[in-house]
Structures are given as C-alpha cells and as structure tokens.
Tab-separated table of C-alpha atoms in Angstrom:
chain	number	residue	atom	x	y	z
A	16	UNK	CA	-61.307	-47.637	73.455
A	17	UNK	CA	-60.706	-50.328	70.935
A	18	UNK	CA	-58.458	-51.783	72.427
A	19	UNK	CA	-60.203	-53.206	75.444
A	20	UNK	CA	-62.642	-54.605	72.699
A	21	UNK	CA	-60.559	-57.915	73.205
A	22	UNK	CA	-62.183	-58.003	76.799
A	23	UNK	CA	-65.338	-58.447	74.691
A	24	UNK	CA	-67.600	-56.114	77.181
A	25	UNK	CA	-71.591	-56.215	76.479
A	26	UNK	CA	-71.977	-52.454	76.858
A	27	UNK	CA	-70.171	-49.060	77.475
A	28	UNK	CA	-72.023	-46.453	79.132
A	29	UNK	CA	-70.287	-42.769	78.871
A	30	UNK	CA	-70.546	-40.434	81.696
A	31	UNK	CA	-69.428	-36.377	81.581
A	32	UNK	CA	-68.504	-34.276	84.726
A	33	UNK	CA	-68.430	-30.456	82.919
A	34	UNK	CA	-67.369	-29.069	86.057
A	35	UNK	CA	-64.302	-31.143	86.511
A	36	UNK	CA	-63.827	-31.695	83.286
A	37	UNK	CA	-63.396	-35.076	83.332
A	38	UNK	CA	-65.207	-38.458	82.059
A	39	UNK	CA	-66.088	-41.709	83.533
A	40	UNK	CA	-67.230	-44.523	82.124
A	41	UNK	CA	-68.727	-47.710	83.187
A	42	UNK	CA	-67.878	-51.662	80.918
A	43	UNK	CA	-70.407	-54.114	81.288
A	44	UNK	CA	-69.672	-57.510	80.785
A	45	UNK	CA	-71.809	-60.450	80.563
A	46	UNK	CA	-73.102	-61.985	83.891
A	47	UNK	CA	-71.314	-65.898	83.638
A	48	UNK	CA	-67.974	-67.155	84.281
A	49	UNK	CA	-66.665	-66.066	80.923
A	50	UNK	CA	-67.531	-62.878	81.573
A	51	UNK	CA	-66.065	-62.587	84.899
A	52	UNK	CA	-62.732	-64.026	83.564
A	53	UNK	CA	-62.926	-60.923	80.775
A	54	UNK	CA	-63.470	-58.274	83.577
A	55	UNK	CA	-60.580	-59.568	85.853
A	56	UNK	CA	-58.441	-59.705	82.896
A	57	UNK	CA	-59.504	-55.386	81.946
A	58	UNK	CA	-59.005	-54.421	85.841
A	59	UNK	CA	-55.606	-56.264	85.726
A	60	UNK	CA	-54.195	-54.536	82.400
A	61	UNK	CA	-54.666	-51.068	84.407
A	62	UNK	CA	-53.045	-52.840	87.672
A	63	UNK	CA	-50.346	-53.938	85.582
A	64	UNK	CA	-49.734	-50.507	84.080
A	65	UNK	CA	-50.199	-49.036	87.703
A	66	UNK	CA	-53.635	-47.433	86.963
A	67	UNK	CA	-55.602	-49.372	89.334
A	68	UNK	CA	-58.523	-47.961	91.464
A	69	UNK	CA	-55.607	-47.187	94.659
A	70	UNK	CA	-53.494	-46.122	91.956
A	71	UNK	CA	-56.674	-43.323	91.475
A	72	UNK	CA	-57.420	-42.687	94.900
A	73	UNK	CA	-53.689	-41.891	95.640
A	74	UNK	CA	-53.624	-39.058	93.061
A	75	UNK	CA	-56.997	-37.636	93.677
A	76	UNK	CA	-57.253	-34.240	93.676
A	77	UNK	CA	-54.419	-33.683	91.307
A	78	UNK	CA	-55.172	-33.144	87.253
A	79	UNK	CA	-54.438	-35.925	85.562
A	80	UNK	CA	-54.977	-36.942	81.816
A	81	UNK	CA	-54.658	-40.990	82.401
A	82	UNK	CA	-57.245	-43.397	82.294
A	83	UNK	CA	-57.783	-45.583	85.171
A	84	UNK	CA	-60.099	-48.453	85.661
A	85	UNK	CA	-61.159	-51.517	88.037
A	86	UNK	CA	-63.738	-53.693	89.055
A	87	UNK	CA	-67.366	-52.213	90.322
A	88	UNK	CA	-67.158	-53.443	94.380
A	89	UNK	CA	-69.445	-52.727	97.151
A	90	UNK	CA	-67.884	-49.293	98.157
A	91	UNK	CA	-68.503	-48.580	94.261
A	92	UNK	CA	-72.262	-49.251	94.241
A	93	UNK	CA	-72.201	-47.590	97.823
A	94	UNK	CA	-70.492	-44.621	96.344
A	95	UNK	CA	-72.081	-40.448	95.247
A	96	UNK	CA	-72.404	-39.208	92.133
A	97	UNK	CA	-73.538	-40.163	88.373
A	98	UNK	CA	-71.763	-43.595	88.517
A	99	UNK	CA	-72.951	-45.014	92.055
A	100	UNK	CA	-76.175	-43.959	90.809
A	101	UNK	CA	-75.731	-46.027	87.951
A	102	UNK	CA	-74.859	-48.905	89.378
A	103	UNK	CA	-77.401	-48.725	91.715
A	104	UNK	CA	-79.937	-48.322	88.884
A	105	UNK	CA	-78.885	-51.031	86.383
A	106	UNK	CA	-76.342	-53.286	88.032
A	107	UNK	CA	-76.714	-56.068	90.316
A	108	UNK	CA	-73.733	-56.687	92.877
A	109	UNK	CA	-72.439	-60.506	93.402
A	110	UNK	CA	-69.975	-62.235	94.727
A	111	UNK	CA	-67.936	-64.960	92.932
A	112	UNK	CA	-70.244	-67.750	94.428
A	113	UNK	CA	-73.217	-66.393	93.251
A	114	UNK	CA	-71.616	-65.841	89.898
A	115	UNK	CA	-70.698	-69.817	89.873
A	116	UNK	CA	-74.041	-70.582	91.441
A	117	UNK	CA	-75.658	-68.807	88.711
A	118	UNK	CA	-73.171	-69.929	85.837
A	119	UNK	CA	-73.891	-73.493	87.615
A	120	UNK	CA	-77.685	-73.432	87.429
A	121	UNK	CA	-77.601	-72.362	83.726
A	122	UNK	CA	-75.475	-74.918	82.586
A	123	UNK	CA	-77.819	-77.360	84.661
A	124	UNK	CA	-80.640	-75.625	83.001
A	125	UNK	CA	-79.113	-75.809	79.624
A	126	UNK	CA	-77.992	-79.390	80.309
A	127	UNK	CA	-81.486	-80.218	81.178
A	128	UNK	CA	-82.987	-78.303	78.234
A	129	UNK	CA	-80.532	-80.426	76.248
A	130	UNK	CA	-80.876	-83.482	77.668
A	131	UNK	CA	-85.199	-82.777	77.112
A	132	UNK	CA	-84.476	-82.320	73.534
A	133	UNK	CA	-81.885	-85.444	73.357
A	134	UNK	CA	-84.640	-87.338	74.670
A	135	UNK	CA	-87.389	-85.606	72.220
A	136	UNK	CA	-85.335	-86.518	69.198
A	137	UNK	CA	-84.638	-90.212	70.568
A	138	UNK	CA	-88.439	-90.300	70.684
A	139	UNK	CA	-88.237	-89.216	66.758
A	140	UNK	CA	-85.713	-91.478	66.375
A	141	UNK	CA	-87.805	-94.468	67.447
A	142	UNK	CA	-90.567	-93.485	65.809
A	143	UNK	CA	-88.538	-92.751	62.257
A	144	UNK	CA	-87.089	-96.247	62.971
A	145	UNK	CA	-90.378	-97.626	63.578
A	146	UNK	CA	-91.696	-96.068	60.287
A	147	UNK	CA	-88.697	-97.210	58.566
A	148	UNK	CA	-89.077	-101.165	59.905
A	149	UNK	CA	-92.391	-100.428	58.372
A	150	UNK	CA	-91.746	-98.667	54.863
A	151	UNK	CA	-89.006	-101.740	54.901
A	152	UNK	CA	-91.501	-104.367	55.291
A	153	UNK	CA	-93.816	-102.972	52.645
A	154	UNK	CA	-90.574	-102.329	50.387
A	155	UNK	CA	-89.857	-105.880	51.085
A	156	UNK	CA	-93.655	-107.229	49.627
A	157	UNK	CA	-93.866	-104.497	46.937
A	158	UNK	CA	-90.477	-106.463	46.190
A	159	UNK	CA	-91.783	-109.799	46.592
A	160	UNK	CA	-94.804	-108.541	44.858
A	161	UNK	CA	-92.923	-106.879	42.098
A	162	UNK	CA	-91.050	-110.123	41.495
A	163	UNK	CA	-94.110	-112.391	41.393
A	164	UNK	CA	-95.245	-110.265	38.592
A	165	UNK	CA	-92.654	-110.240	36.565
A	166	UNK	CA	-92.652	-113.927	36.915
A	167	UNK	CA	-96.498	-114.070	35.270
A	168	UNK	CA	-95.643	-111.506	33.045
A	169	UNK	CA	-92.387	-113.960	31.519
A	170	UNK	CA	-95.066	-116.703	31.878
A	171	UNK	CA	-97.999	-114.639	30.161
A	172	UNK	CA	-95.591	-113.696	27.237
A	173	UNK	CA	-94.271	-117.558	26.855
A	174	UNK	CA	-97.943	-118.644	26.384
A	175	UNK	CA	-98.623	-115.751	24.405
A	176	UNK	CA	-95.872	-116.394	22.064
A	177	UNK	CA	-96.132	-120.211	21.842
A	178	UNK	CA	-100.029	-119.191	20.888
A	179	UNK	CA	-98.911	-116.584	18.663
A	180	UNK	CA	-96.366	-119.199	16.972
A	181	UNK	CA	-99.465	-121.944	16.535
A	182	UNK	CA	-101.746	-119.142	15.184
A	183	UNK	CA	-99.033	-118.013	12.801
A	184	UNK	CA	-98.217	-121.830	11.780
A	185	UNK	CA	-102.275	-122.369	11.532
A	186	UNK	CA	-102.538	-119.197	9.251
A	187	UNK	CA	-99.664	-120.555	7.301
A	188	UNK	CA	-100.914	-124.181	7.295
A	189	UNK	CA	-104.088	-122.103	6.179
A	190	UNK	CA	-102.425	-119.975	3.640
A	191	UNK	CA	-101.083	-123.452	1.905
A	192	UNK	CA	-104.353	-124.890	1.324
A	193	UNK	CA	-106.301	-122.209	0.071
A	194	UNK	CA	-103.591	-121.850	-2.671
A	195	UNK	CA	-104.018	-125.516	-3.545
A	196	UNK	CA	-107.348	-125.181	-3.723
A	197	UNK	CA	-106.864	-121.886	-5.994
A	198	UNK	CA	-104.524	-123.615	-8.398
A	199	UNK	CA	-106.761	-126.339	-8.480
A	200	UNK	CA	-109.811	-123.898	-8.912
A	201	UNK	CA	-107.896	-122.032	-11.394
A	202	UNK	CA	-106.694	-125.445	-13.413
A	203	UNK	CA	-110.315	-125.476	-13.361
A	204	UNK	CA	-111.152	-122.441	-14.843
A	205	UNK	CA	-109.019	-122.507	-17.111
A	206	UNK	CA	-110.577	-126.026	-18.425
A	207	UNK	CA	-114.063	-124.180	-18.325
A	208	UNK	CA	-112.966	-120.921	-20.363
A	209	UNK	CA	-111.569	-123.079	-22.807
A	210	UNK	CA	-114.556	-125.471	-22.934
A	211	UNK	CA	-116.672	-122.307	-23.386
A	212	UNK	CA	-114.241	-120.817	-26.097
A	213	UNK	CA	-115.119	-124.320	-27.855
A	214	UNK	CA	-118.948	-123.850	-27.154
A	215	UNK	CA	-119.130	-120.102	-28.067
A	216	UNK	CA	-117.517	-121.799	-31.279
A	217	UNK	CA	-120.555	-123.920	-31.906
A	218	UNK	CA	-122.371	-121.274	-30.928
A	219	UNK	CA	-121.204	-119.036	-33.289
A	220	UNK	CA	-121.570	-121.209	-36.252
A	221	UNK	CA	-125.212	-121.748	-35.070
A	222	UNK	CA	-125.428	-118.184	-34.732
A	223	UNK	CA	-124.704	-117.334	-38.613
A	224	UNK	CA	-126.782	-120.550	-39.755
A	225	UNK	CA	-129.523	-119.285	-37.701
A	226	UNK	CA	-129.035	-116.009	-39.288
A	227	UNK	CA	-128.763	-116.894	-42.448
A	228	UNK	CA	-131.883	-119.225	-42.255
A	229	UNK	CA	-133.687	-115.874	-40.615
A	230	UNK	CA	-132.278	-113.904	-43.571
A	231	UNK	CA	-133.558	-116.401	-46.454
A	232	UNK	CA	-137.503	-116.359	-44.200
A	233	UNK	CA	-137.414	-112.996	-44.298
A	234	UNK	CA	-136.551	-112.922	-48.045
A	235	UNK	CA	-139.330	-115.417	-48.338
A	236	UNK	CA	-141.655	-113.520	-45.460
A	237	UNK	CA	-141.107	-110.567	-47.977
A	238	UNK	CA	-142.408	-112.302	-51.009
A	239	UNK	CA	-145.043	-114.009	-49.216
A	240	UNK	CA	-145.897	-110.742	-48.280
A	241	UNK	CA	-145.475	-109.575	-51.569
A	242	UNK	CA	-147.712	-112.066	-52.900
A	243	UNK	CA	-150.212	-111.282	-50.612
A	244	UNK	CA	-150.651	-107.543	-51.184
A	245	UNK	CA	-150.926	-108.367	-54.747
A	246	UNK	CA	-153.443	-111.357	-54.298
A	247	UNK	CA	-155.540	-109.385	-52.138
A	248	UNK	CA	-155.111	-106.159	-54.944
A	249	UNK	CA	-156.460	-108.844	-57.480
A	250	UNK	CA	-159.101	-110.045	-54.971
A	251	UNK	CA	-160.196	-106.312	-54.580
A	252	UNK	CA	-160.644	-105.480	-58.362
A	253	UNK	CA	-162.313	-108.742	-58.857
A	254	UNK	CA	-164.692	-107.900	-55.994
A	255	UNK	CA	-164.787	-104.203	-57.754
A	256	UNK	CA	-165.598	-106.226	-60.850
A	257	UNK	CA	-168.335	-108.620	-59.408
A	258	UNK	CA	-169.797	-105.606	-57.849
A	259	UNK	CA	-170.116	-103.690	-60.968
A	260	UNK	CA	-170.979	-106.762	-62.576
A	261	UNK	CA	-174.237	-107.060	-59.784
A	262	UNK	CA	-174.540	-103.296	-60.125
A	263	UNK	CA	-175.093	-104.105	-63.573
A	264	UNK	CA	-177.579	-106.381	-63.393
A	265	UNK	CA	-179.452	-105.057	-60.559
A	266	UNK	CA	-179.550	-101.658	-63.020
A	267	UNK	CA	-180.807	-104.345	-65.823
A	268	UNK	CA	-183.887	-105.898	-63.829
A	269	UNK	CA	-184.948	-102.564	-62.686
A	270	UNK	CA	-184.804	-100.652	-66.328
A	271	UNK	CA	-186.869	-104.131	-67.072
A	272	UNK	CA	-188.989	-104.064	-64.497
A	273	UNK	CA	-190.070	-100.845	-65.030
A	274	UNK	CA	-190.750	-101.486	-68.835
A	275	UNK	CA	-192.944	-103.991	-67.989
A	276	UNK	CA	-194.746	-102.070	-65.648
A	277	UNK	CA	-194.475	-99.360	-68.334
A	278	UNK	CA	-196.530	-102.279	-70.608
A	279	UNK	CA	-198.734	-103.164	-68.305
C-alpha cells in the first residue's frame, strides 16, 4: 500500500469478506480539483497494468490473488454489500462539474477572504502610515526642538564662561590688592614691632630704675618702720615711767593725807 501513497489519498478504509476470503478497500481523496487529478491518476495505474474495474468484472467468479481498483461511479454507490453501503454512508457522488463548481466557489471564497484581508491590512497600512506622518512630524519638532536647545545651551555656556573668566580675573584683580595691602600692612608691622622692641627698651630701663627706687623705699620703709617700733617702745616705757611716776605721787598725797588726818 505504500506505494499509492504518491496519489496522496486523505483516508483508507479496510473492508474483510471472511467468507470469500477476500478484502476490499475503499481511497478517499480530497474533494477539489487536485484531488480529482490524484484519483484519475490511481484508477489509471491499475488500467494501465490491466486491473481495471472490467478487468474485475471479467474474471469474477474465479480466485484471484491481484489487486484491482477504479473510480467509485454511480453503479458503485448503487451497488450490495459492505462497500455500497459505505459509500452510501460517508461519500457524496459528483460529477466533474460539480467538482469544478465547487473547486470554483472556494477559490472565489478564498479569493474573497483574501481580497477582505488585503483590504483589512491596506486599512492598517493607512493607518500605520498615518501614525508614521505623525510620529514624523513630532520627530521632526523634537528635532527642531532638540536643536534649539542645544543652541541655548552653547549660548548659556559662552555667557557662563565669559562670566566665569571676569569672576576669575576679578578674584585675581582681587587677590593682587589684598597682597599689596598685606605687604604694606606687614612693612607696617614690622615698623611697629620694632618701634615697640625700642619702647619695651625704655621700658625696661624704667622698669629696673623703678625697681630699684622701690627697693631703696622699702629699705627706707623698713627703717622707718624700724624707727617707729622703737620710738613707740621708748614712748611706752616713758608712759610706764610717767605712770609710775603719778602712781608715785598719788601713793605720796594719800600716805600724807592720811597723816594729817592721823594729826588732826
């Protein structure tokens, strides 16, 4: 059976008679021109190897181990048994013009079904051009756009870098006079610190004559002091003395005053 595969049939359908031991089988082929073509072509391999259908009929009856084969007719559909059944189940019988008619009015269908979606994807078309034109013309400002921008940003970074250069210049220019005015301050200093060494000088020797003057009052605080504690010691034992002295004569006028009241 493999070899009729080259007929490319749609289906083969097996069929066994046990009680005359033999088998029939019916090819289906696909219902278009193509597959007409492919069954004329399998019945006339068995015509040309004289096993046609009158090639069967004419040995019927006899036992024969050859396979014979042809295409389903009218007296076939018509016909007893397991086969004409068959056929009369599952098959359809038509002529060559309904074949074409049919073959005819599918490839009108499919050339209508093509021509729907030729026309459905020059609808997309128009509207993917239309949406391109668009996404163009915004491409085209975003451009434009893009362009004016980097035009302000050159500009922006000009002025920013002649500003930068005048600031930079000014912080120089800057820079210059504050060290003038440093050396000069310094010059300055310098003048000052040596006009103080000079005073602290002066002020120096003033500080040791003041010190020694403070040294020679205190020598002469100290014997002023001196003198002092010794004048008033003196003035104490002279008051001790006077006193004693009073002491004295107060003792004297009372002893006499009591011998003359003694007298009296």
């Amino acid at each position: 059976m493999d070899k009729f595969y080259k007929y490319k049939p749609k289906e083969v359908v097996l069929f066994w008679d046990g009680g005359k031991l033999i088998g029939e089988t019916v090819v289906k082929f696909e219902i278009n021109g193509n597959g007409y073509s492919n069954c004329l072509e399998f019945e006339r391999f068995f015509e040309y190897d004289h096993r046609s259908k009158k090639n069967c009929v004419s040995k019927k009856g006899l036992i024969n181990l050859h396979m014979y084969g042809w295409s389903a007719r009218t007296d076939d559909y018509g016909s007893p048994g397991v086969v004409g059944d068959f056929l009369r189940k599952t098959g359809e019988l038509q002529t060559i013009s309904n074949i074409v008619e049919e073959e005819d009015r599918g490839k009108r269908d499919k050339r209508r079904k093509l021509q729907f979606e030729l026309d459905k994807k020059n609808e997309n078309l128009d509207d993917l051009k239309m949406k391109y034109d668009e996404r163009n013309m915004s491409l085209v400002r975003l451009l434009h756009e893009k362009e004016r921008l980097r035009q302000d940003f050159i500009k922006e970074t000009k002025r920013m870098q002649k500003k930068s250069e005048e600031h930079i210049r000014g912080v120089l220019s800057a820079q210059d006079m504050l060290k003038s005015d440093l050396e000069m301050k310094k010059k300055q200093l310098d003048s000052w610190r040596r006009e103080l060494n000079r005073c602290e000088i002066r002020t120096e020797r003033d500080r040791i004559k003041l010190e020694d003057e403070r040294n020679k009052n205190d020598v002469r605080s100290s014997w002023l002091q001196l003198d002092s504690l010794e004048q008033k010691k003196a003035d104490e034992n002279v008051l001790r003395l006077v006193e004693e002295k009073q002491n004295d004569v107060r003792n004297s006028w009372l002893q006499l005053a009591s011998l003359e009241l003694e007298k009296g």
